[in-house]
C-alpha atoms as a printed R data frame, in Angstrom:
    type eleno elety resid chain resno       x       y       z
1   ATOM     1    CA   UNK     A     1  -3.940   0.323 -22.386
2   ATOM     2    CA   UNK     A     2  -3.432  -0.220 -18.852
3   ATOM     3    CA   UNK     A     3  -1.856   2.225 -16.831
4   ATOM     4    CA   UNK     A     4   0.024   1.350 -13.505
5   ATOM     5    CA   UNK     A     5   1.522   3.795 -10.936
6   ATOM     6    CA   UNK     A     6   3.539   2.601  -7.754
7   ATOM     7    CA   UNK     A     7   3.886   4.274  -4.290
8   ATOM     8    CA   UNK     A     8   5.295   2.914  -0.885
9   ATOM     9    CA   UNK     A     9   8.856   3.168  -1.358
10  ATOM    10    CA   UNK     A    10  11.531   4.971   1.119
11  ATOM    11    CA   UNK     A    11  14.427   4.164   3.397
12  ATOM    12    CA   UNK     A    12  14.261   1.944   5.760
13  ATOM    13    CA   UNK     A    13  16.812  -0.029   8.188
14  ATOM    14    CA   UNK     A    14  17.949  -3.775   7.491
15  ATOM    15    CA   UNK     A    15  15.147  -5.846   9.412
16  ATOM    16    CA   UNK     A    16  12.687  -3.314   8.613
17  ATOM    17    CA   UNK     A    17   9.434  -3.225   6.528
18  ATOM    18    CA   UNK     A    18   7.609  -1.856   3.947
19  ATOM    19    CA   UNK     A    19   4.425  -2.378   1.564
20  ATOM    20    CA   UNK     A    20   4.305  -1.362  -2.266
21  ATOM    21    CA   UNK     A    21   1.232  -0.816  -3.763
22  ATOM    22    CA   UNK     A    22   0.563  -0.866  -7.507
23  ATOM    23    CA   UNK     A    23  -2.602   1.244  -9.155
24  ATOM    24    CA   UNK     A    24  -3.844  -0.222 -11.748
25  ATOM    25    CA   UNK     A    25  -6.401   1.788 -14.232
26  ATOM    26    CA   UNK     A    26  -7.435   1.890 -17.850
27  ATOM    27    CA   UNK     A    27  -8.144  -1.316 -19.622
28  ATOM    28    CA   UNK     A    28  -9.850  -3.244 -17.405
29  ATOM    29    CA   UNK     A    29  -7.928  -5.042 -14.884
30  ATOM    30    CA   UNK     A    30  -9.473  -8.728 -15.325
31  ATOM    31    CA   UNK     A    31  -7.508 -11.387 -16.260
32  ATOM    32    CA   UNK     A    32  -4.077  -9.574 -15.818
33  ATOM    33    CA   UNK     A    33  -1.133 -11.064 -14.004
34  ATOM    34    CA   UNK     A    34   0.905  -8.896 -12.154
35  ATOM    35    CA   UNK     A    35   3.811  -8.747 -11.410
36  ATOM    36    CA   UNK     A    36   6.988  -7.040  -9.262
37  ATOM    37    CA   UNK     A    37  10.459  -6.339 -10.974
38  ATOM    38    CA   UNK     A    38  13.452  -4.835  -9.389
39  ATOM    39    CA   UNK     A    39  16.421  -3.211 -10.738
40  ATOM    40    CA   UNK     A    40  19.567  -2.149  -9.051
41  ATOM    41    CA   UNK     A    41  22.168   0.187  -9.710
42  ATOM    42    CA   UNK     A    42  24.445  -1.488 -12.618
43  ATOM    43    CA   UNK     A    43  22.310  -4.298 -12.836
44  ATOM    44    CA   UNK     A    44  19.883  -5.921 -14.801
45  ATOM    45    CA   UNK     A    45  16.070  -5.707 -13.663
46  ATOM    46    CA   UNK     A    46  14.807  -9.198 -12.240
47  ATOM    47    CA   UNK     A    47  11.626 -11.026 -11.452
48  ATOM    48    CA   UNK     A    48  10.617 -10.908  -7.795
49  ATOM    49    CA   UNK     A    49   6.892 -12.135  -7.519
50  ATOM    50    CA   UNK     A    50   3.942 -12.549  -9.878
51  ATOM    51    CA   UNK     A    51   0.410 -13.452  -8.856
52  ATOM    52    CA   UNK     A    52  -2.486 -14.271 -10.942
53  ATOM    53    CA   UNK     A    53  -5.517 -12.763 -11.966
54  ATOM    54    CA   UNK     A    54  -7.187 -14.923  -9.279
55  ATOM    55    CA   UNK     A    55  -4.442 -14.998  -6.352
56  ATOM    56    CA   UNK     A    56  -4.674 -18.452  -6.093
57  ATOM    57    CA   UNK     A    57  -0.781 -18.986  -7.616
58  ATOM    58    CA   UNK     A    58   1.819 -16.660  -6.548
59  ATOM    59    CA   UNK     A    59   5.706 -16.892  -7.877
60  ATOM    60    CA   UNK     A    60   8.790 -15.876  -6.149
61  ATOM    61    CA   UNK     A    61  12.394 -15.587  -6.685
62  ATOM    62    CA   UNK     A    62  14.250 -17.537  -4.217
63  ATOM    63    CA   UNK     A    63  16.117 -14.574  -3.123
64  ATOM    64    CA   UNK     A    64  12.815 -13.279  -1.626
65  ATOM    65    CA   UNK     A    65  11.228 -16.580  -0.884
66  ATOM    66    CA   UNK     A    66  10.087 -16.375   2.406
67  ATOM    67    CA   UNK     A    67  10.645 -12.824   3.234
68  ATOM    68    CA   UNK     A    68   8.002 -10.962   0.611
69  ATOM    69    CA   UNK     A    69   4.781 -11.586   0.040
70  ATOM    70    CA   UNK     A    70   2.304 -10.575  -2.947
71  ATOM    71    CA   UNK     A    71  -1.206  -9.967  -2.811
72  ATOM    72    CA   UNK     A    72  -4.315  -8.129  -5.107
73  ATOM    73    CA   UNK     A    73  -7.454  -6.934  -4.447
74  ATOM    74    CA   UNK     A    74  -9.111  -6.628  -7.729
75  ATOM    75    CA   UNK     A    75 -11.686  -4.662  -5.953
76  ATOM    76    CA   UNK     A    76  -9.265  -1.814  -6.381
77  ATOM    77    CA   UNK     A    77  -7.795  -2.646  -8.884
78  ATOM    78    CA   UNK     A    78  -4.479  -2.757  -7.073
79  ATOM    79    CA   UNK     A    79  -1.595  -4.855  -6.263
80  ATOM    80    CA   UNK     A    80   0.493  -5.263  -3.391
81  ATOM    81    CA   UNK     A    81   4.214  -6.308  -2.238
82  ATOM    82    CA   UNK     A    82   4.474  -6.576   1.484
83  ATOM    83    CA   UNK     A    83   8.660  -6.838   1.884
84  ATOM    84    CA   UNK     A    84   9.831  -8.090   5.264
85  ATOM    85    CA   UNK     A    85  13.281  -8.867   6.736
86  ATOM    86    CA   UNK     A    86  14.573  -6.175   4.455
87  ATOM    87    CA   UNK     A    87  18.676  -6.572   3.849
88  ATOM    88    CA   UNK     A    88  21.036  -4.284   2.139
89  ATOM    89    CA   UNK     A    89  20.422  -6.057  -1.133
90  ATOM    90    CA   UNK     A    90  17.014  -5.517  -1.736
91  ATOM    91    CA   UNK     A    91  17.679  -1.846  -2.558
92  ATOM    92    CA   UNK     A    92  16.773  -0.959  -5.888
93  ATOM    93    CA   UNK     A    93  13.742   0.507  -8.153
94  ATOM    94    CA   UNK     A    94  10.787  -1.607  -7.980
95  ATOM    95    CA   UNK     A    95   8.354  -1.942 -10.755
96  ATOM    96    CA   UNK     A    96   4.816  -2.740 -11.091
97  ATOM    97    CA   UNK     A    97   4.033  -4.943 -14.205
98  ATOM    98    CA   UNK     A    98   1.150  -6.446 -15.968
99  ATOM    99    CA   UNK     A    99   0.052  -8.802 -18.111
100 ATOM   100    CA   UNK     A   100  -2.447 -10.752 -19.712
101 ATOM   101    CA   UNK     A   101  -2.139 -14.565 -20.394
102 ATOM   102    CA   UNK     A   102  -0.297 -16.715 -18.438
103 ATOM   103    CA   UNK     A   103   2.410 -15.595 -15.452
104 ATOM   104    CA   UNK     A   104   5.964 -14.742 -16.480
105 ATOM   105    CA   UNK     A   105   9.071 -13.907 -14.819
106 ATOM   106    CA   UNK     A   106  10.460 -12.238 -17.770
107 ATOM   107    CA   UNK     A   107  10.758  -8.956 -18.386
108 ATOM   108    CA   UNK     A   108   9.818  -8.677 -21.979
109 ATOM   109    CA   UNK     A   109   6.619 -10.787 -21.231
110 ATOM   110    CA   UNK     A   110   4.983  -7.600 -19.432
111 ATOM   111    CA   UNK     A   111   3.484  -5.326 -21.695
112 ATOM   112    CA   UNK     A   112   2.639  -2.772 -18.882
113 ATOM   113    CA   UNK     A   113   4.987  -1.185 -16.204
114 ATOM   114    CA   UNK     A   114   4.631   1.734 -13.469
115 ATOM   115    CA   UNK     A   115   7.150   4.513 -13.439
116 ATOM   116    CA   UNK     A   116   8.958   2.673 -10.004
117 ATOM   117    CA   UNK     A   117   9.613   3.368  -6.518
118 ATOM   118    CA   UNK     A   118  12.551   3.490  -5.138
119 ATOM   119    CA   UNK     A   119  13.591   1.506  -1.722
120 ATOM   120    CA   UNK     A   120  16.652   1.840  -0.064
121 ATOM   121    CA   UNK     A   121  17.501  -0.543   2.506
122 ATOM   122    CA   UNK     A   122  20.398   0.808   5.238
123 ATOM   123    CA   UNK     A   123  22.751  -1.606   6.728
């Protein structure tokens, strides 16, 4: 088992910033991808990056392309999602995912997910 825990959310103003980390302990943590979900209010939880076990490929959606940017350092064992030019839309619960094999950006490829942290962007 693999056990992940999130921190790093809040409020913040549109423009701002902020950095999600993901803990990562258990199993061991080689050969995972990770991975960032989001889920708003009403909505369905989506894909918003995944990066491999090596950080040489990173995904994004498009509506983050640009603005977000995820990193590891499996020297921690811990994952990161620095969010930039934060709008209005990006508020929702973000999740920390894992998994082993290739990357995914679908939800019921994870097997492993954090509790989330909540961001709230203010317009």
């Amino acid at each position: 088992q693999v056990q992940l825990a999130e921190s790093g959310g809040g409020l913040v103003q549109a423009g701002g910033s902020l950095r999600l980390s993901c803990a990562a302990s258990g199993r061991t943590f080689s050969g995972l991808v990770m991975g960032w979900f989001r889920q708003a209010p009403g909505k369905e939880r989506e894909f918003v990056a995944a990066i491999t076990w090596g950080g040489g490929s990173t995904y994004y959606a498009g509506s983050v392309k640009g603005r977000f940017t995820i990193s590891r350092d499996n020297t921690k064992n811990a994952g990161y999602l620095q969010m930039n030019s934060l709008k209005s839309e990006d508020t929702a619960v973000y999740y920390c995912a894992a998994k082993y094999g290739g990357w995914s950006e679908t939800t019921w490829a994870y097997n492993y997910w954090g509790q989330g942290t909540q961001v709230t962007v203010s317009s």
